C-alpha cells in the first residue's frame, strides 16, 4: 500500500480538476507545484484590491453545459462578456468585426452597405493578385486581403499579427488565416459560446474550491526528487512539460511566450474596458489589459481609486521563460509526437494538460480532458 493513490504534478486547472474528482471518489492525492502558488496559469495576484491575471488575461467560455454547471458548482461566475476594442493610431474599433466596426471604419449603416463595401475590397485584392499573375495567395497578407479587403487588413490585422508572430505578414504562410469571420449585426460579444464569465472573487476561488480536502505542496519541483515522488503514489498524474519528463532525449520543444509589464495607476478607470488591442506595428505591445473590468461593472469601477494594467509583449521563448504557446510547425509537431509515443507506453503515468500534451487548450476543454482522464483510469 502506497501513501497516496495519485501524485499530481502541477496545480493548474488540469491537476486541480483531477484531484477534485479523485477526492470525490474517496481517493487520496498529493498535488505538488514548483511555483510558489496553486492555480497554474489561471492564478491571480491581488494588487491594490484587484485580481491581476498574472499569467495573462483569462476569460472562461464554453458551450458545454456540463462543464459550465461543474465550474458553477465550485464558484459562482459573473456576467463578464468579452468585448475587446482595437486602437489603431488613436482610432478605436469594436471587435470582433461587426456592424459597429464597419460603421467606425466606413460610416456604413446597414448590413447591405457593409457587405457591398467588403465585397468591393475583396474584389480589388483579387484583381491585384491576378494582375501580378498570382493564382493562390502566397502569404498571409494576400490571404487576409482576399478574405476581408485592404482597410480592415491594414488597420486591424497587419500590425497585430506581425507583433504576435515576430515576422512580416508577407513572410507568414497563408494557411495561418483560413477564415476571417464577420458579423453583420451590432454584436461586440467576442465569443460565440453559450456561457462565459469570470469567477466571482477571481480564479483563485475556483482552484481553492477544487482543492478542498486535497493535500498540496508548493515550491516543490518533481524533478528535484523524482524517485521519491514516484515511490509514494500508485499513479503519477503529470502536467508539466513532456520533453522535460523524458529528459529532453529527442531535443527541446519550442514555445512562444508573452512578457507582461504590470503597472498600478492612480486613476479609477484607465481605458474603460478590460481588453484593448493595439493593432499598429509601431506600438511594441499587442494588448493592454485593465484587470478590474473583469470583475467590476458600471459605477462600481470607481469604488477603487486605483487601477492595474498589464501591457503584453509577444516574445520568442528561451529557457527560463514561461512556455505559453506550443509552436505547431512541422518540426515541433514531429518532436512532440515522438514524446507522446513514449508517454503512451508509461502505464503508471497519466499525462494531461497543455504542457504534457504540447497542445493549446482553453480552460473549458482542459476540464473536459481532466474528466476524461479520470474516468478512463
Ligand atoms: C497567455 C494565455 C492566455 C490564456 N487565456 C485564456 C482564456 O482567456 N480563456 C481560456 O479558456 N483559456 C485561456 N488560456 C488557456 C489556459 O491557461 C489553460 O487552458 C490552462 O491554464 C491549462 O491548465 P494546465 O493545468 O494544463 O496548465 P498550467 O496552468 O500551466 O499548470 C501546469 C502546472 O504544472 C506546474 N509544473 C510544471 N512542471 C512541474 C514540475 N516539474 N514540478 C512541479 N510542478 C510543475 C506548473 O508550475 C504549473 O503550475 C490562456 C493561456 C495563455 C498562455
CSV table of C-alpha atoms and ligand atoms in Angstrom, one decimal:
chain,number,residue,atom,x,y,z
A,1,UNK,CA,0.0,0.0,0.0
A,2,UNK,CA,1.4,3.3,-1.0
A,3,UNK,CA,0.8,6.6,0.8
A,4,UNK,CA,-1.3,8.2,-2.0
A,5,UNK,CA,-3.4,6.9,-4.9
A,6,UNK,CA,-2.2,9.8,-7.0
A,7,UNK,CA,0.8,12.1,-7.0
A,8,UNK,CA,-0.3,15.0,-9.1
A,9,UNK,CA,2.5,17.1,-10.6
A,10,UNK,CA,1.1,20.6,-11.3
A,11,UNK,CA,-1.6,22.5,-9.5
A,12,UNK,CA,-3.1,24.1,-12.7
A,13,UNK,CA,-6.7,23.6,-13.8
A,14,UNK,CA,-6.0,20.1,-15.1
A,15,UNK,CA,-4.3,18.9,-11.9
A,16,UNK,CA,-6.8,20.6,-9.6
A,17,UNK,CA,-9.8,19.2,-11.5
A,18,UNK,CA,-8.3,15.7,-11.5
A,19,UNK,CA,-7.6,15.9,-7.8
A,20,UNK,CA,-11.1,17.1,-7.1
A,21,UNK,CA,-12.7,14.2,-9.0
A,22,UNK,CA,-10.3,11.7,-7.2
A,23,UNK,CA,-11.3,13.3,-3.8
A,24,UNK,CA,-15.0,12.8,-4.6
A,25,UNK,CA,-14.3,9.1,-5.2
A,26,UNK,CA,-12.5,8.8,-1.9
A,27,UNK,CA,-9.0,8.6,-3.4
A,28,UNK,CA,-6.1,10.3,-1.8
A,29,UNK,CA,-3.9,12.7,-3.8
A,30,UNK,CA,-0.9,14.9,-3.2
A,31,UNK,CA,-0.6,17.8,-5.6
A,32,UNK,CA,2.8,19.4,-5.9
A,33,UNK,CA,3.8,22.5,-7.8
A,34,UNK,CA,7.2,24.1,-8.4
A,35,UNK,CA,5.7,27.6,-8.3
A,36,UNK,CA,5.1,29.4,-5.0
A,37,UNK,CA,1.3,29.2,-5.5
A,38,UNK,CA,-1.5,27.0,-6.7
A,39,UNK,CA,-3.6,27.6,-9.8
A,40,UNK,CA,-1.0,27.3,-12.6
A,41,UNK,CA,-1.6,29.9,-15.3
A,42,UNK,CA,-5.1,30.9,-14.0
A,43,UNK,CA,-3.6,32.2,-10.8
A,44,UNK,CA,-4.4,35.8,-9.8
A,45,UNK,CA,-2.3,38.1,-7.7
A,46,UNK,CA,-4.1,40.6,-5.6
A,47,UNK,CA,-2.7,44.1,-6.2
A,48,UNK,CA,-4.5,47.1,-4.7
A,49,UNK,CA,-7.6,45.0,-4.1
A,50,UNK,CA,-7.7,44.0,-7.8
A,51,UNK,CA,-7.3,40.4,-9.0
A,52,UNK,CA,-4.4,40.6,-11.5
A,53,UNK,CA,-4.2,37.7,-14.0
A,54,UNK,CA,-0.5,37.1,-13.5
A,55,UNK,CA,-0.1,34.8,-16.5
A,56,UNK,CA,-2.3,36.6,-19.0
A,57,UNK,CA,-6.0,37.5,-19.2
A,58,UNK,CA,-8.2,34.5,-18.7
A,59,UNK,CA,-11.9,34.5,-19.8
A,60,UNK,CA,-13.9,31.4,-19.2
A,61,UNK,CA,-16.2,30.4,-22.0
A,62,UNK,CA,-17.9,27.3,-23.1
A,63,UNK,CA,-21.0,25.9,-24.8
A,64,UNK,CA,-20.7,22.7,-22.8
A,65,UNK,CA,-23.4,22.8,-20.2
A,66,UNK,CA,-21.9,20.0,-18.1
A,67,UNK,CA,-18.6,21.9,-17.8
A,68,UNK,CA,-20.5,25.2,-17.0
A,69,UNK,CA,-22.6,23.6,-14.3
A,70,UNK,CA,-19.5,21.9,-12.9
A,71,UNK,CA,-17.5,25.1,-12.5
A,72,UNK,CA,-20.5,27.0,-11.2
A,73,UNK,CA,-20.9,24.2,-8.6
A,74,UNK,CA,-17.5,25.2,-7.3
A,75,UNK,CA,-17.8,29.0,-7.5
A,76,UNK,CA,-20.4,31.4,-8.9
A,77,UNK,CA,-19.4,33.1,-12.2
A,78,UNK,CA,-20.2,36.8,-13.0
A,79,UNK,CA,-21.7,38.2,-16.2
A,80,UNK,CA,-18.4,39.4,-17.8
A,81,UNK,CA,-18.7,39.4,-21.6
A,82,UNK,CA,-15.5,39.8,-23.6
A,83,UNK,CA,-15.9,42.8,-26.0
A,84,UNK,CA,-12.4,43.9,-26.9
A,85,UNK,CA,-11.6,47.2,-28.5
A,86,UNK,CA,-8.9,47.8,-31.1
A,87,UNK,CA,-6.8,51.0,-31.0
A,88,UNK,CA,-5.2,51.8,-34.4
A,89,UNK,CA,-3.2,55.1,-34.2
A,90,UNK,CA,-5.8,56.5,-31.9
A,91,UNK,CA,-8.8,55.3,-33.9
A,92,UNK,CA,-11.0,53.0,-31.9
A,93,UNK,CA,-12.8,50.0,-33.4
A,94,UNK,CA,-15.1,47.3,-31.8
A,95,UNK,CA,-14.1,43.7,-32.2
A,96,UNK,CA,-14.8,41.1,-33.4
A,97,UNK,CA,-15.5,42.5,-36.9
A,98,UNK,CA,-19.2,43.5,-36.8
A,99,UNK,CA,-21.6,46.3,-37.8
A,100,UNK,CA,-20.1,48.6,-35.1
A,101,UNK,CA,-16.6,48.0,-36.7
A,102,UNK,CA,-17.9,48.7,-40.2
A,103,UNK,CA,-19.7,51.8,-39.2
A,104,UNK,CA,-16.5,53.1,-37.4
A,105,UNK,CA,-14.4,52.1,-40.5
A,106,UNK,CA,-16.5,53.3,-43.4
A,107,UNK,CA,-19.6,55.0,-41.9
A,108,UNK,CA,-21.8,52.3,-43.4
A,109,UNK,CA,-25.1,51.9,-41.5
A,110,UNK,CA,-26.8,48.8,-42.9
A,111,UNK,CA,-25.7,45.2,-43.3
A,112,UNK,CA,-26.2,45.5,-47.1
A,113,UNK,CA,-23.9,48.6,-47.3
A,114,UNK,CA,-21.3,46.8,-45.2
A,115,UNK,CA,-21.4,43.7,-47.3
A,116,UNK,CA,-21.1,45.8,-50.5
A,117,UNK,CA,-18.0,47.5,-49.1
A,118,UNK,CA,-16.3,44.3,-48.1
A,119,UNK,CA,-17.1,42.7,-51.5
A,120,UNK,CA,-15.7,45.7,-53.3
A,121,UNK,CA,-12.4,45.5,-51.3
A,122,UNK,CA,-12.2,41.7,-51.7
A,123,UNK,CA,-12.6,42.1,-55.5
A,124,UNK,CA,-9.9,44.7,-55.6
A,125,UNK,CA,-7.5,42.4,-53.7
A,126,UNK,CA,-8.3,39.5,-56.1
A,127,UNK,CA,-7.8,41.8,-59.2
A,128,UNK,CA,-4.4,42.9,-57.9
A,129,UNK,CA,-3.3,39.2,-57.4
A,130,UNK,CA,-4.5,38.4,-60.9
A,131,UNK,CA,-2.6,41.4,-62.3
A,132,UNK,CA,0.5,40.1,-60.6
A,133,UNK,CA,0.0,36.7,-62.3
A,134,UNK,CA,-0.7,35.0,-58.9
A,135,UNK,CA,-3.3,32.2,-58.7
A,136,UNK,CA,-3.3,31.3,-55.0
A,137,UNK,CA,-2.4,33.7,-52.1
A,138,UNK,CA,1.3,33.4,-51.4
A,139,UNK,CA,1.4,34.7,-47.9
A,140,UNK,CA,-0.8,35.8,-45.0
A,141,UNK,CA,-1.1,39.4,-46.4
A,142,UNK,CA,-2.6,38.2,-49.7
A,143,UNK,CA,-4.8,35.7,-48.0
A,144,UNK,CA,-6.2,38.2,-45.5
A,145,UNK,CA,-6.9,40.8,-48.2
A,146,UNK,CA,-8.9,38.4,-50.4
A,147,UNK,CA,-10.9,37.4,-47.3
A,148,UNK,CA,-11.7,40.8,-45.9
A,149,UNK,CA,-10.2,43.6,-48.1
A,150,UNK,CA,-7.4,46.2,-47.6
A,151,UNK,CA,-8.9,48.5,-44.9
A,152,UNK,CA,-9.6,46.0,-42.2
A,153,UNK,CA,-6.4,44.1,-43.0
A,154,UNK,CA,-4.2,47.2,-42.8
A,155,UNK,CA,-5.8,48.7,-39.7
A,156,UNK,CA,-6.8,45.7,-37.6
A,157,UNK,CA,-4.8,42.7,-38.7
A,158,UNK,CA,-1.4,43.6,-40.2
A,159,UNK,CA,0.5,45.2,-37.3
A,160,UNK,CA,-1.1,43.0,-34.6
A,161,UNK,CA,-0.3,39.8,-36.4
A,162,UNK,CA,3.3,40.9,-37.1
A,163,UNK,CA,3.8,41.6,-33.4
A,164,UNK,CA,2.3,38.2,-32.5
A,165,UNK,CA,4.5,36.2,-34.8
A,166,UNK,CA,7.6,38.4,-34.8
A,167,UNK,CA,7.6,38.3,-38.6
A,168,UNK,CA,6.1,40.4,-41.5
A,169,UNK,CA,2.8,39.2,-42.9
A,170,UNK,CA,4.4,38.8,-46.3
A,171,UNK,CA,6.7,36.2,-44.7
A,172,UNK,CA,4.0,34.3,-42.9
A,173,UNK,CA,2.2,31.4,-44.6
A,174,UNK,CA,-1.3,31.9,-46.0
A,175,UNK,CA,-2.8,28.9,-44.1
A,176,UNK,CA,-2.5,30.7,-40.7
A,177,UNK,CA,-5.7,32.5,-41.6
A,178,UNK,CA,-8.3,30.2,-43.0
A,179,UNK,CA,-11.3,32.3,-42.3
A,180,UNK,CA,-12.0,35.8,-41.0
A,181,UNK,CA,-15.5,35.7,-39.5
A,182,UNK,CA,-17.5,38.8,-39.9
A,183,UNK,CA,-20.9,39.6,-38.3
A,184,UNK,CA,-23.5,41.7,-39.9
A,185,UNK,CA,-25.1,42.6,-36.6
A,186,UNK,CA,-24.2,45.1,-33.9
A,187,UNK,CA,-22.8,42.5,-31.6
A,188,UNK,CA,-19.4,43.1,-29.8
A,189,UNK,CA,-19.5,39.8,-27.9
A,190,UNK,CA,-16.2,38.2,-28.9
A,191,UNK,CA,-17.2,34.6,-28.1
A,192,UNK,CA,-19.9,32.5,-29.8
A,193,UNK,CA,-20.3,30.3,-26.8
A,194,UNK,CA,-23.5,30.0,-24.7
A,195,UNK,CA,-21.7,30.7,-21.4
A,196,UNK,CA,-18.9,33.0,-20.3
A,197,UNK,CA,-17.7,34.8,-17.2
A,198,UNK,CA,-15.1,35.2,-14.5
A,199,UNK,CA,-15.4,33.5,-11.1
A,200,UNK,CA,-16.8,35.9,-8.5
A,201,UNK,CA,-13.8,36.8,-6.3
A,202,UNK,CA,-11.4,35.6,-9.0
A,203,UNK,CA,-9.9,32.4,-10.3
A,204,UNK,CA,-8.1,31.5,-7.1
A,205,UNK,CA,-11.6,30.8,-5.7
A,206,UNK,CA,-12.1,28.2,-8.4
A,207,UNK,CA,-8.8,26.5,-7.7
A,208,UNK,CA,-9.2,26.6,-3.9
A,209,UNK,CA,-12.7,25.2,-4.3
A,210,UNK,CA,-11.4,22.3,-6.5
A,211,UNK,CA,-8.7,21.5,-4.0
A,212,UNK,CA,-10.8,21.4,-0.8
A,213,UNK,CA,-9.8,18.3,1.1
A,214,UNK,CA,-6.7,17.7,-1.1
A,215,UNK,CA,-3.1,17.8,0.2
A,216,UNK,CA,-0.9,20.3,-1.6
A,217,UNK,CA,2.7,21.4,-1.6
A,218,UNK,CA,4.1,24.4,-3.4
A,219,UNK,CA,7.7,25.3,-4.2
A,220,UNK,CA,8.2,21.6,-4.9
A,221,UNK,CA,9.7,20.6,-8.2
A,222,UNK,CA,9.1,16.9,-9.2
A,223,UNK,CA,12.5,16.6,-10.8
A,224,UNK,CA,14.4,17.7,-7.7
A,225,UNK,CA,13.5,14.3,-6.1
A,226,UNK,CA,11.8,12.3,-8.9
A,227,UNK,CA,12.5,8.8,-7.4
A,228,UNK,CA,10.9,9.8,-4.1
A,229,UNK,CA,7.8,11.3,-5.6
A,230,UNK,CA,7.3,8.3,-7.9
A,231,UNK,CA,7.6,6.0,-4.9
A,232,UNK,CA,4.8,7.4,-2.8
A,233,UNK,CA,1.8,7.0,-5.0
A,234,UNK,CA,0.2,4.3,-7.1
A,235,UNK,CA,0.0,6.6,-10.1
A,236,UNK,CA,1.5,9.9,-11.2
A,237,UNK,CA,-0.6,12.5,-13.0
A,238,UNK,CA,2.0,14.6,-14.8
A,239,UNK,CA,1.0,18.1,-16.1
A,240,UNK,CA,4.5,19.5,-16.7
A,241,UNK,CA,6.5,19.8,-20.0
A,242,UNK,CA,6.5,16.4,-21.8
A,243,UNK,CA,10.1,16.8,-23.1
A,244,UNK,CA,11.4,17.5,-19.6
A,245,UNK,CA,9.7,14.3,-18.3
A,246,UNK,CA,11.8,12.3,-20.8
A,247,UNK,CA,14.9,14.3,-20.1
A,248,UNK,CA,14.8,16.0,-23.5
A,249,UNK,CA,16.1,12.9,-25.1
A,250,UNK,CA,15.0,13.8,-28.6
A,251,UNK,CA,15.6,17.5,-28.1
A,252,UNK,CA,13.7,20.5,-26.7
A,253,UNK,CA,10.3,21.6,-27.8
A,254,UNK,CA,9.8,25.3,-28.7
A,255,UNK,CA,7.2,27.8,-27.5
A,256,UNK,CA,6.0,31.3,-27.9
A,257,UNK,CA,5.7,33.4,-24.8
A,258,UNK,CA,4.3,36.7,-23.6
A,259,UNK,CA,6.1,39.2,-21.4
A,260,UNK,CA,3.9,41.3,-19.1
A,261,UNK,CA,4.6,44.8,-17.8
A,262,UNK,CA,2.2,45.4,-15.0
A,263,UNK,CA,1.6,48.9,-13.6
A,264,UNK,CA,-0.5,50.4,-10.8
A,265,UNK,CA,-2.1,53.6,-12.0
A,266,UNK,CA,-3.5,56.4,-9.8
A,267,UNK,CA,-6.7,56.5,-11.8
A,268,UNK,CA,-10.0,54.7,-11.2
A,269,UNK,CA,-10.7,53.9,-14.9
A,270,UNK,CA,-7.8,53.9,-17.3
A,271,UNK,CA,-9.2,52.6,-20.6
A,272,UNK,CA,-12.8,51.8,-19.9
A,273,UNK,CA,-12.5,48.2,-21.0
A,274,UNK,CA,-10.7,45.0,-19.9
A,275,UNK,CA,-9.0,44.4,-23.2
A,276,UNK,CA,-7.7,46.9,-25.7
A,277,UNK,CA,-5.7,45.6,-28.7
A,278,UNK,CA,-3.0,47.9,-30.2
A,279,UNK,CA,-3.1,47.0,-33.9
A,280,UNK,CA,-0.4,49.2,-35.3
A,281,UNK,CA,3.2,47.8,-35.7
A,282,UNK,CA,4.8,50.9,-34.1
A,283,UNK,CA,3.4,50.3,-30.6
A,284,UNK,CA,5.5,47.4,-29.3
A,285,UNK,CA,2.9,45.8,-27.1
A,286,UNK,CA,-0.1,43.8,-28.5
A,287,UNK,CA,-2.7,44.5,-25.8
A,288,UNK,CA,-3.3,46.4,-22.6
A,289,UNK,CA,-5.4,44.6,-20.0
A,290,UNK,CA,-7.1,46.6,-17.3
A,291,UNK,CA,-7.9,43.9,-14.8
A,292,UNK,CA,-10.6,45.5,-12.6
A,293,UNK,CA,-13.0,45.4,-15.6
A,294,UNK,CA,-13.2,41.6,-15.4
A,295,UNK,CA,-14.9,41.8,-12.0
A,296,UNK,CA,-16.4,45.3,-11.6
A,297,UNK,CA,-19.1,46.8,-13.7
A,298,UNK,CA,-20.7,50.2,-14.1
A,299,UNK,CA,-20.2,52.7,-11.3
A,300,UNK,CA,-18.5,50.1,-9.1
A,301,UNK,CA,-15.4,50.7,-11.2
A,302,UNK,CA,-15.0,54.0,-9.3
A,303,UNK,CA,-15.1,52.4,-5.8
A,304,UNK,CA,-11.4,51.8,-6.0
A,305,UNK,CA,-9.5,55.0,-6.9
A,306,UNK,CA,-6.6,52.9,-8.4
A,307,UNK,CA,-6.3,50.5,-11.3
A,308,UNK,CA,-3.8,47.9,-12.5
A,309,UNK,CA,-2.9,47.4,-16.2
A,310,UNK,CA,-0.7,44.9,-17.9
A,311,UNK,CA,1.0,45.6,-21.3
A,312,UNK,CA,1.5,42.4,-23.2
A,313,UNK,CA,4.6,41.8,-25.4
A,314,UNK,CA,4.6,38.7,-27.6
A,315,UNK,CA,8.1,37.3,-27.3
A,316,UNK,CA,10.3,34.5,-28.6
A,317,UNK,CA,10.7,31.8,-25.9
A,318,UNK,CA,14.1,30.7,-24.4
A,319,UNK,CA,15.0,28.6,-21.4
A,320,UNK,CA,13.8,30.1,-18.1
A,321,UNK,CA,10.8,31.9,-19.7
A,322,UNK,CA,7.2,30.7,-19.3
A,323,UNK,CA,6.3,28.2,-22.0
A,324,UNK,CA,2.9,29.6,-23.1
A,325,UNK,CA,2.0,28.6,-26.6
A,326,UNK,CA,3.2,25.4,-28.4
A,327,UNK,CA,4.7,26.2,-31.8
A,328,UNK,CA,2.7,23.9,-34.1
A,329,UNK,CA,5.1,23.8,-37.0
A,330,UNK,CA,6.2,20.5,-38.7
A,331,UNK,CA,9.5,20.2,-36.7
A,332,UNK,CA,7.9,20.7,-33.2
A,333,UNK,CA,4.8,18.6,-34.1
A,334,UNK,CA,7.1,15.7,-35.1
A,335,UNK,CA,9.1,16.1,-31.9
A,336,UNK,CA,6.0,16.2,-29.8
A,337,UNK,CA,4.7,13.1,-31.4
A,338,UNK,CA,7.8,11.2,-30.6
A,339,UNK,CA,7.4,12.2,-26.9
A,340,UNK,CA,3.7,11.3,-27.0
A,341,UNK,CA,4.7,7.8,-28.2
A,342,UNK,CA,7.0,7.4,-25.2
A,343,UNK,CA,4.2,8.7,-22.9
A,344,UNK,CA,1.7,6.2,-24.2
A,345,UNK,CA,4.0,3.4,-23.0
A,346,UNK,CA,4.1,4.6,-19.4
A,347,UNK,CA,1.4,2.6,-17.7
A,348,UNK,CA,1.7,4.3,-14.3
A,349,UNK,CA,1.7,7.8,-15.5
A,350,UNK,CA,-1.2,9.9,-16.8
A,351,UNK,CA,0.0,12.8,-19.0
A,352,UNK,CA,-2.5,15.6,-19.1
A,353,UNK,CA,-2.8,19.4,-19.6
A,354,UNK,CA,-1.4,21.8,-22.1
A,355,UNK,CA,2.3,21.2,-21.3
A,356,UNK,CA,2.2,17.4,-21.1
A,357,UNK,CA,0.2,17.2,-24.3
A,358,UNK,CA,2.1,20.0,-26.0
A,359,UNK,CA,-1.2,21.4,-27.2
A,360,UNK,CA,-3.0,24.7,-26.6
A,361,UNK,CA,-6.3,24.2,-24.8
A,362,UNK,CA,-8.7,26.8,-23.4
A,363,UNK,CA,-9.8,26.2,-19.8
A,364,UNK,CA,-13.2,24.5,-20.5
A,365,UNK,CA,-11.6,21.8,-22.8
A,366,UNK,CA,-8.9,21.3,-20.1
A,367,UNK,CA,-11.7,20.5,-17.6
A,368,UNK,CA,-13.2,18.1,-20.2
A,369,UNK,CA,-9.8,16.4,-20.6
A,370,UNK,CA,-9.3,16.0,-16.9
A,371,UNK,CA,-12.8,14.4,-16.6
A,372,UNK,CA,-11.9,12.0,-19.5
A,373,UNK,CA,-8.5,11.2,-17.9
A,374,UNK,CA,-10.0,10.5,-14.6
A,375,UNK,CA,-12.9,8.3,-15.8
A,376,UNK,CA,-10.6,6.4,-18.2
A,377,UNK,CA,-8.5,5.2,-15.2
B,1,LIG,C1,-1.5,33.9,-22.1
B,1,LIG,C2,-2.6,32.9,-22.1
B,1,LIG,C3,-3.9,33.4,-22.0
B,1,LIG,C4,-5.0,32.5,-21.9
B,1,LIG,N1,-6.3,32.9,-21.9
B,1,LIG,C5,-7.3,32.0,-21.9
B,1,LIG,C6,-8.6,32.5,-21.9
B,1,LIG,O1,-8.9,33.7,-22.0
B,1,LIG,N2,-9.6,31.5,-21.8
B,1,LIG,C7,-9.4,30.2,-21.7
B,1,LIG,O2,-10.3,29.4,-21.6
B,1,LIG,N3,-8.1,29.8,-21.7
B,1,LIG,C8,-7.1,30.6,-21.7
B,1,LIG,N4,-5.8,30.2,-21.7
B,1,LIG,C9,-5.5,28.7,-21.5
B,1,LIG,C10,-5.4,28.3,-20.1
B,1,LIG,O3,-4.4,29.0,-19.4
B,1,LIG,C11,-5.2,26.8,-20.0
B,1,LIG,O4,-6.2,26.1,-20.5
B,1,LIG,C12,-5.0,26.2,-18.6
B,1,LIG,O5,-4.3,27.1,-17.7
B,1,LIG,C13,-4.2,24.9,-18.7
B,1,LIG,O6,-4.1,24.3,-17.4
B,1,LIG,P1,-3.0,23.2,-17.1
B,1,LIG,O7,-3.3,22.7,-15.8
B,1,LIG,O8,-2.9,22.3,-18.3
B,1,LIG,O9,-1.6,24.0,-17.2
B,1,LIG,P2,-1.0,25.1,-16.2
B,1,LIG,O10,-1.9,26.0,-15.7
B,1,LIG,O11,0.2,25.6,-16.9
B,1,LIG,O12,-0.5,24.2,-15.0
B,1,LIG,C14,0.6,23.4,-15.0
B,1,LIG,C15,1.3,23.5,-13.7
B,1,LIG,O13,2.4,22.5,-13.6
B,1,LIG,C16,3.4,23.0,-12.8
B,1,LIG,N5,4.6,22.3,-13.1
B,1,LIG,C17,5.3,22.1,-14.3
B,1,LIG,N6,6.4,21.4,-14.2
B,1,LIG,C18,6.4,21.0,-12.9
B,1,LIG,C19,7.4,20.2,-12.1
B,1,LIG,N7,8.5,19.7,-12.7
B,1,LIG,N8,7.2,20.1,-10.8
B,1,LIG,C20,6.1,20.6,-10.2
B,1,LIG,N9,5.2,21.4,-10.9
B,1,LIG,C21,5.3,21.6,-12.2
B,1,LIG,C22,3.5,24.5,-13.3
B,1,LIG,O14,4.2,25.3,-12.4
B,1,LIG,C23,2.0,24.8,-13.4
B,1,LIG,O15,1.5,25.4,-12.3
B,1,LIG,C24,-4.7,31.1,-21.8
B,1,LIG,C25,-3.4,30.6,-21.9
B,1,LIG,C26,-2.3,31.5,-22.0
B,1,LIG,C27,-0.9,31.0,-22.1
